[in-house]
CSV table of C-alpha atoms in Angstrom, one decimal:
chain,number,residue,atom,x,y,z
A,151,MET,CA,36.8,-19.1,-23.7
A,152,ALA,CA,33.8,-19.2,-21.4
A,153,GLU,CA,32.2,-22.7,-21.0
A,154,GLU,CA,28.8,-23.1,-22.6
A,155,ARG,CA,26.3,-24.4,-20.1
A,156,THR,CA,24.0,-27.2,-21.0
A,157,ILE,CA,20.2,-26.9,-21.1
A,158,GLY,CA,20.0,-29.2,-18.2
A,159,GLN,CA,22.3,-26.9,-16.1
A,160,LEU,CA,20.2,-23.9,-17.2
A,161,VAL,CA,17.0,-25.6,-16.2
A,162,ALA,CA,18.5,-26.7,-12.9
A,163,ASP,CA,19.6,-23.2,-12.2
A,164,ALA,CA,16.2,-21.7,-13.1
A,165,THR,CA,14.4,-24.3,-11.0
A,166,LYS,CA,16.7,-23.5,-8.0
A,167,ASP,CA,16.2,-19.7,-8.5
A,168,LEU,CA,12.4,-20.2,-8.7
A,169,SER,CA,12.5,-22.3,-5.6
A,170,ASP,CA,14.5,-19.6,-3.8
A,171,LEU,CA,12.1,-16.9,-5.0
A,172,VAL,CA,9.1,-18.8,-3.8
A,173,ARG,CA,10.8,-19.6,-0.4
A,174,HIS,CA,11.6,-15.9,0.1
A,175,GLU,CA,8.1,-14.8,-0.9
A,176,ILE,CA,6.7,-17.3,1.6
A,177,ALA,CA,9.0,-16.0,4.4
A,178,LEU,CA,8.0,-12.4,3.6
A,179,ALA,CA,4.3,-13.3,3.7
A,180,LYS,CA,4.8,-15.1,7.0
A,181,SER,CA,6.5,-12.1,8.6
A,182,GLU,CA,3.8,-9.7,7.4
A,183,LEU,CA,1.0,-12.1,8.5
A,184,LYS,CA,2.6,-12.6,12.0
A,185,ARG,CA,2.6,-8.8,12.6
A,186,ASP,CA,-0.9,-8.4,11.2
A,187,ALA,CA,-2.2,-11.4,13.1
A,188,ALA,CA,-1.3,-9.7,16.4
A,189,ARG,CA,-3.1,-6.6,15.4
A,190,GLY,CA,-6.0,-8.6,14.1
A,191,GLY,CA,-6.3,-10.5,17.4
A,192,VAL,CA,-6.5,-7.3,19.4
A,193,GLY,CA,-9.0,-5.9,17.0
A,194,ALA,CA,-11.2,-9.0,17.0
A,195,GLY,CA,-11.1,-9.0,20.8
A,196,MET,CA,-12.3,-5.4,20.9
A,197,LEU,CA,-15.0,-6.1,18.3
A,198,GLY,CA,-16.2,-9.1,20.4
A,199,ALA,CA,-16.4,-6.9,23.5
A,200,ALA,CA,-18.3,-4.3,21.6
A,201,ALA,CA,-20.7,-6.9,20.3
A,202,PHE,CA,-21.3,-8.1,23.9
A,203,PHE,CA,-22.0,-4.7,25.2
A,204,ALA,CA,-24.3,-4.0,22.2
A,205,ALA,CA,-26.2,-7.2,22.9
A,206,VAL,CA,-26.6,-6.2,26.6
A,207,ALA,CA,-27.7,-2.7,25.6
A,208,PHE,CA,-30.2,-4.2,23.2
A,209,LEU,CA,-31.7,-6.5,25.9
A,210,LEU,CA,-32.1,-3.5,28.1
A,211,LEU,CA,-33.8,-1.6,25.3
A,212,CYS,CA,-36.2,-4.5,24.9
A,213,PHE,CA,-37.0,-4.5,28.6
A,214,ALA,CA,-37.5,-0.7,28.5
A,215,GLY,CA,-40.0,-1.2,25.6
A,216,VAL,CA,-41.8,-3.9,27.6
A,217,TYR,CA,-42.1,-1.7,30.6
A,218,GLY,CA,-43.1,1.2,28.5
A,219,LEU,CA,-46.0,-0.8,27.2
A,220,VAL,CA,-46.8,-1.8,30.8
A,221,ALA,CA,-46.8,1.9,31.8
A,222,ALA,CA,-49.2,2.5,28.9
A,223,GLY,CA,-51.7,0.2,30.6
A,224,LEU,CA,-51.0,-3.2,28.9
A,225,PRO,CA,-50.6,-6.3,31.1
A,226,THR,CA,-47.0,-7.5,31.5
A,227,TRP,CA,-47.5,-10.7,29.6
A,228,ALA,CA,-49.0,-8.9,26.6
A,229,SER,CA,-46.1,-6.4,26.6
A,230,PHE,CA,-43.5,-9.2,26.5
A,231,LEU,CA,-45.5,-10.9,23.8
A,232,ILE,CA,-45.7,-7.7,21.6
A,233,VAL,CA,-41.9,-7.1,22.0
A,234,PHE,CA,-41.3,-10.8,21.2
A,235,GLY,CA,-43.5,-10.5,18.0
A,236,VAL,CA,-41.7,-7.4,16.8
A,237,LEU,CA,-38.3,-9.1,17.3
A,238,MET,CA,-39.4,-12.2,15.5
A,239,LEU,CA,-40.7,-10.1,12.5
A,240,LEU,CA,-37.4,-8.3,12.4
A,241,ALA,CA,-35.4,-11.6,12.6
A,242,GLY,CA,-37.5,-13.0,9.8
A,243,LEU,CA,-37.0,-10.0,7.6
A,244,LEU,CA,-33.3,-10.0,8.2
A,245,ALA,CA,-33.1,-13.7,7.4
A,246,VAL,CA,-34.9,-13.3,4.1
A,247,ILE,CA,-32.7,-10.3,3.1
A,248,GLY,CA,-29.6,-12.2,4.2
A,249,ARG,CA,-30.5,-15.3,2.3
A,250,SER,CA,-31.2,-13.4,-0.9
A,251,GLN,CA,-27.8,-11.7,-0.6
A,252,LEU,CA,-26.1,-15.1,-0.2
A,253,THR,CA,-27.8,-16.5,-3.3
A,254,LYS,CA,-26.3,-13.7,-5.3
A,255,MET,CA,-22.7,-14.7,-4.5
A,256,ARG,CA,-20.5,-15.9,-7.3
A,257,PRO,CA,-17.1,-17.5,-7.4
A,258,PRO,CA,-14.1,-15.2,-7.9
A,259,GLU,CA,-14.1,-15.5,-11.7
A,260,ARG,CA,-11.1,-13.2,-12.5
A,261,THR,CA,-8.9,-14.9,-9.9
A,262,ILE,CA,-9.8,-18.3,-11.3
A,263,ALA,CA,-9.1,-17.1,-14.9
A,264,THR,CA,-5.7,-15.6,-14.0
A,265,ALA,CA,-4.8,-18.8,-12.1
A,266,LYS,CA,-5.6,-20.9,-15.1
A,267,GLU,CA,-3.6,-18.6,-17.3
A,268,THR,CA,-0.6,-18.9,-15.0
A,269,VAL,CA,-0.8,-22.7,-15.0
A,270,ALA,CA,-1.0,-22.6,-18.8
A,271,VAL,CA,2.0,-20.4,-19.1
A,272,LEU,CA,4.0,-22.6,-16.7
A,273,LYS,CA,3.0,-25.7,-18.6
A,274,GLY,CA,3.7,-24.2,-22.0
């Protein structure tokens, strides 16, 4: 006749199994993240280089605009001042739009709700 296991033994086994499951899930996540982190590092480096080259190209474009205005007959100081003003207007416009987008952000409501449900199920 098979021995009946006590509730304490069953709870201990379930706790051990849950602990093993969590440990294995964490190990799997670590291995996936390690592989993706290397790819992400290379990608981030390339994006950084692209941003640098874009910034240099933008500066050259601004100088071209200044010298275009000089060629049109404006004094050099006025040309730089005009390009500066245009850039400041653009920066202000982008700041206003960006700020309005940030104020529209909300917390991840579905994630919070499912996390609360999970905690309730585990407690109950």
